[in-house]
mmCIF file of C-alpha atoms in Angstrom:
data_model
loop_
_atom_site.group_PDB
_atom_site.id
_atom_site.type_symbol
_atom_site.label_atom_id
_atom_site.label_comp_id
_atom_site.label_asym_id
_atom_site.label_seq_id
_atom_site.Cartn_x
_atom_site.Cartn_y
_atom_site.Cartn_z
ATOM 1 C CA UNK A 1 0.000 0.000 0.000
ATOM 2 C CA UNK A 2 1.668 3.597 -0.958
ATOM 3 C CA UNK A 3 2.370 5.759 1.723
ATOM 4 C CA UNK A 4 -0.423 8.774 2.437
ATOM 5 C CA UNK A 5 0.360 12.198 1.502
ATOM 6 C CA UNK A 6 -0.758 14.394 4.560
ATOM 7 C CA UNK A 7 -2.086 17.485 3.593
ATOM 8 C CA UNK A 8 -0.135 20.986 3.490
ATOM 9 C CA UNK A 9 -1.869 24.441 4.832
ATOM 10 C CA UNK A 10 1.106 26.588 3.726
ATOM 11 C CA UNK A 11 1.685 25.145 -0.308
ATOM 12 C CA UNK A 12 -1.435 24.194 -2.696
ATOM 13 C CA UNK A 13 -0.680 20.299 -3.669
ATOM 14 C CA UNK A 14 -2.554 20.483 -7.029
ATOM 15 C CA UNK A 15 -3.533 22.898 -9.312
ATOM 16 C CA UNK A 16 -7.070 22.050 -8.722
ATOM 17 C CA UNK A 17 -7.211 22.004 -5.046
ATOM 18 C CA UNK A 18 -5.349 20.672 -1.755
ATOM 19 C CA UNK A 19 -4.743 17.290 -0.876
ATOM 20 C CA UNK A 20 -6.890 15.855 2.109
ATOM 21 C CA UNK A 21 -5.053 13.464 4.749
ATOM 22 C CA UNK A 22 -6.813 11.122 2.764
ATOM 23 C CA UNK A 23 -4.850 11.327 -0.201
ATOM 24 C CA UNK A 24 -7.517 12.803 -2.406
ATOM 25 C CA UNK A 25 -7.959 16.367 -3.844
ATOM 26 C CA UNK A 26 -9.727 18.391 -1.355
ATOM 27 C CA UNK A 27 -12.076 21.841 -2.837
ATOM 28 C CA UNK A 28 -10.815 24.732 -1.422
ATOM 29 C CA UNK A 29 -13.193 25.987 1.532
ATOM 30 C CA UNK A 30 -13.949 29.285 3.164
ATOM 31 C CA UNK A 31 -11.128 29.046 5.006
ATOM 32 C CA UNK A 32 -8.643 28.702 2.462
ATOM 33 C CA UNK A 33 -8.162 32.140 0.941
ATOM 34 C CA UNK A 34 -4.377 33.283 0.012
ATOM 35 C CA UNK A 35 -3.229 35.347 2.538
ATOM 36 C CA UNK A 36 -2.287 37.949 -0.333
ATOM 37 C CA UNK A 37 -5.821 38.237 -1.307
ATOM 38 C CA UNK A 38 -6.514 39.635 2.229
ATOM 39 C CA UNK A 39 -3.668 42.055 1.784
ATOM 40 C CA UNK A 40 -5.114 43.420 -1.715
ATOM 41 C CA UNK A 41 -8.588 44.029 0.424
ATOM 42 C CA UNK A 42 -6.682 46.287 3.105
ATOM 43 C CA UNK A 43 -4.395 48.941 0.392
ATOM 44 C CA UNK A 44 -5.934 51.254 -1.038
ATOM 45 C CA UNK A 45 -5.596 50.696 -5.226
ATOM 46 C CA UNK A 46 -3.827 54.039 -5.326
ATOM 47 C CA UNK A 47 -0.931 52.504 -3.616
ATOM 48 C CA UNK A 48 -1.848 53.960 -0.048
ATOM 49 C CA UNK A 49 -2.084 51.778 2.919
ATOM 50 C CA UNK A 50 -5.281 53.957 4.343
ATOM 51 C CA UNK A 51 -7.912 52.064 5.899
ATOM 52 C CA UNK A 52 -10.764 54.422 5.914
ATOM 53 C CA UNK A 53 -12.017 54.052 2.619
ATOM 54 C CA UNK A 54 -13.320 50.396 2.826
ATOM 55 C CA UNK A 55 -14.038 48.394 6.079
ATOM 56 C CA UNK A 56 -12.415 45.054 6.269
ATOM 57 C CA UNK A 57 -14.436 41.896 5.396
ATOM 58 C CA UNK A 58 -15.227 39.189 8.585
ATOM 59 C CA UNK A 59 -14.901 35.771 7.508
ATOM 60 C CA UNK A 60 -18.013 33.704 8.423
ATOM 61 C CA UNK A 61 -17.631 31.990 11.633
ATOM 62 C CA UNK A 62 -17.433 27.276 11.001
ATOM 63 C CA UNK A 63 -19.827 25.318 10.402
ATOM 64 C CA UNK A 64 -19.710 21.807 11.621
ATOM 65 C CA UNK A 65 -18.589 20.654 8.362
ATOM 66 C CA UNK A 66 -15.843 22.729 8.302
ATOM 67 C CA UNK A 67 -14.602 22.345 11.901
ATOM 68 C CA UNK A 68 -14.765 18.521 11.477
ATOM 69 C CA UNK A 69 -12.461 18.949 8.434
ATOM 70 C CA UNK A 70 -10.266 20.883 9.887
ATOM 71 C CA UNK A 71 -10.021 18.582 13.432
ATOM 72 C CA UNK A 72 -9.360 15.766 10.906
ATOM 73 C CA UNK A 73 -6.604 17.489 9.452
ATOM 74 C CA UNK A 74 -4.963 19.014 12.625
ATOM 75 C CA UNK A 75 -5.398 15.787 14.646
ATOM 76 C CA UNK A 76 -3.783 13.557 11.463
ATOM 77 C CA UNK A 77 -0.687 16.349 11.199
ATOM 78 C CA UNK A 78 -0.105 16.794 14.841
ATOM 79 C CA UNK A 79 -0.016 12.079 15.824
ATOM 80 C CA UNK A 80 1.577 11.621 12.027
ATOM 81 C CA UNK A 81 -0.891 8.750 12.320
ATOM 82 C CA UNK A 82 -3.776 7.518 10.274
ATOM 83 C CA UNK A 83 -7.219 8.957 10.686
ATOM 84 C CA UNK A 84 -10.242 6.524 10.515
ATOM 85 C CA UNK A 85 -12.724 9.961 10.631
ATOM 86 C CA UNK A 86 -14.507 12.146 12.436
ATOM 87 C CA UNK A 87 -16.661 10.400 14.875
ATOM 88 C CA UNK A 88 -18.649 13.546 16.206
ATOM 89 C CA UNK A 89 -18.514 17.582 16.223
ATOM 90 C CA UNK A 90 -20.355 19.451 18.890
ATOM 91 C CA UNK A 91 -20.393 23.575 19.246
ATOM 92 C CA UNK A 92 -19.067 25.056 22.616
ATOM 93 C CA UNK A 93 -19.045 28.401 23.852
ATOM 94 C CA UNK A 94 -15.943 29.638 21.664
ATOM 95 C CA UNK A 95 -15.803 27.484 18.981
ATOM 96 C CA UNK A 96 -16.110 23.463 18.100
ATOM 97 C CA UNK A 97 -15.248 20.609 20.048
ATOM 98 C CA UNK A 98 -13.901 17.778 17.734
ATOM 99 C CA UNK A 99 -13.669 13.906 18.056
ATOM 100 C CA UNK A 100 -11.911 11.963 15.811
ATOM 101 C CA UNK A 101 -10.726 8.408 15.419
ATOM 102 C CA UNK A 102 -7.144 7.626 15.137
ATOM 103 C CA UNK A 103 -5.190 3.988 14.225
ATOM 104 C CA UNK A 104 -2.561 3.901 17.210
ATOM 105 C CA UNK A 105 -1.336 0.508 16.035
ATOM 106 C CA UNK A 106 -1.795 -1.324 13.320
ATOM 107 C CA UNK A 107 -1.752 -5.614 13.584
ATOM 108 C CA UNK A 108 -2.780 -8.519 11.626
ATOM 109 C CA UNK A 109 -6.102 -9.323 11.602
ATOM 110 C CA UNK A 110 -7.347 -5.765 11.419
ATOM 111 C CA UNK A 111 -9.619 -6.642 14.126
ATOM 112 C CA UNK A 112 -6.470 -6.114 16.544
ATOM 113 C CA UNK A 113 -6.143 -2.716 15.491
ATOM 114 C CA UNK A 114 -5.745 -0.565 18.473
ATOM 115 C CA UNK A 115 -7.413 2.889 17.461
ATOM 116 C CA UNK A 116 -8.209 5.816 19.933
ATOM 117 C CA UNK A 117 -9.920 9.075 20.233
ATOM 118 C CA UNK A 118 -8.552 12.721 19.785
ATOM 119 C CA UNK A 119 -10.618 15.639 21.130
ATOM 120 C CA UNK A 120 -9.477 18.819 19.457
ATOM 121 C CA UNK A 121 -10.843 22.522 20.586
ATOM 122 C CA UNK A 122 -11.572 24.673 17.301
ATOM 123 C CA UNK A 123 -12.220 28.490 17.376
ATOM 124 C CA UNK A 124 -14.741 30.090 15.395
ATOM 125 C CA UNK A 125 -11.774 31.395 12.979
ATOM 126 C CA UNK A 126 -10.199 27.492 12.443
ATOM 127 C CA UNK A 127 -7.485 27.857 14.952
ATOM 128 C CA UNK A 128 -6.516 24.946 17.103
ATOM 129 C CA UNK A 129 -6.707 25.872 20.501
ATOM 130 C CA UNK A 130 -6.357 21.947 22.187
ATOM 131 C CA UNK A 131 -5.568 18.194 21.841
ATOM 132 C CA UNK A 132 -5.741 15.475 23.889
ATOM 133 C CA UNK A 133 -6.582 11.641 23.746
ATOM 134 C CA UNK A 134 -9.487 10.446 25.260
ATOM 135 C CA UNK A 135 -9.962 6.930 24.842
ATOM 136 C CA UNK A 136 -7.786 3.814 23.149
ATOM 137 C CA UNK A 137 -9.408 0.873 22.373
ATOM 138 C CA UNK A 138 -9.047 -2.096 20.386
ATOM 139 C CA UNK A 139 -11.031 -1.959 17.047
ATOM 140 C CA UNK A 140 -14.814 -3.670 17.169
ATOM 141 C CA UNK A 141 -15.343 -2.740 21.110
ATOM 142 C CA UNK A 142 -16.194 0.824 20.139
ATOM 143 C CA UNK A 143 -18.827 2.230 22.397
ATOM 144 C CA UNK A 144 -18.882 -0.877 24.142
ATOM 145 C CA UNK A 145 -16.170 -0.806 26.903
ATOM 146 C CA UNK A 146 -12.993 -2.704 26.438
ATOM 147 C CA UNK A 147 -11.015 0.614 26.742
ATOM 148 C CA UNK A 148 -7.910 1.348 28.105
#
């Protein structure tokens, strides 16, 4: 099996789009804007760096789409480990709070698989602001106990 190409937030991977975690082309989101656009929105087209002629734009604060995505990807950059998903996304007071499922250790059957649990903190602008694991387990207990 080829290795998996972890995806990049400071270099686009493709032409079309960046590479997920996952190894396939990912659309760009609302979160994904150059940072050079944003510095074309502040100067004035003159040449002048005044900021009264045009207020800044906001970005939109996540969605749960978006802050699973982005858990996903932090979670799979920060372990260097394979991601199984995201196994739920719930909104807190500043932001999201992420789970997602993580292969600690892979063995032979894949039933032996020992996987475990990543929370990850979000803010409303996609910054990290935590990690921890939760939970290991061995794969096929799940929900069910068995963890260590």
């Amino acid at each position: 099996m080829p290795p998996r190409r972890r995806a990049r937030y400071d270099e686009d991977a493709a032409p079309h789009g960046r590479w997920a975690s996952s190894g396939m082309p990912e659309e760009a989101g609302p979160y994904d804007e150059s940072e050079a656009e944003d510095e074309d929105e502040r100067r004035d087209p003159r040449g002048d760096d005044e900021r009264g002629a045009e207020p800044r734009r906001r970005r939109a604060s996540l969605n749960a789409v978006s802050a699973g995505r982005l858990g996903l990807r932090y979670i799979a950059d920060l372990t260097s480990k394979d991601t199984e998903g995201v196994t739920s996304v719930e909104p807190v007071e500043d932001g999201w709070l992420v789970d997602v499922e993580v292969v600690e250790d892979r063995r032979i059957p894949s039933t032996g698989d020992m996987l475990s649990i990543y929370e990850c903190q979000v803010d409303d602008e996609g910054n990290l602001l935590s990690y921890r694991r939760t939970r290991t387990y061995r794969r096929g207990t799940g929900g069910q106990g068995g963890g260590l």
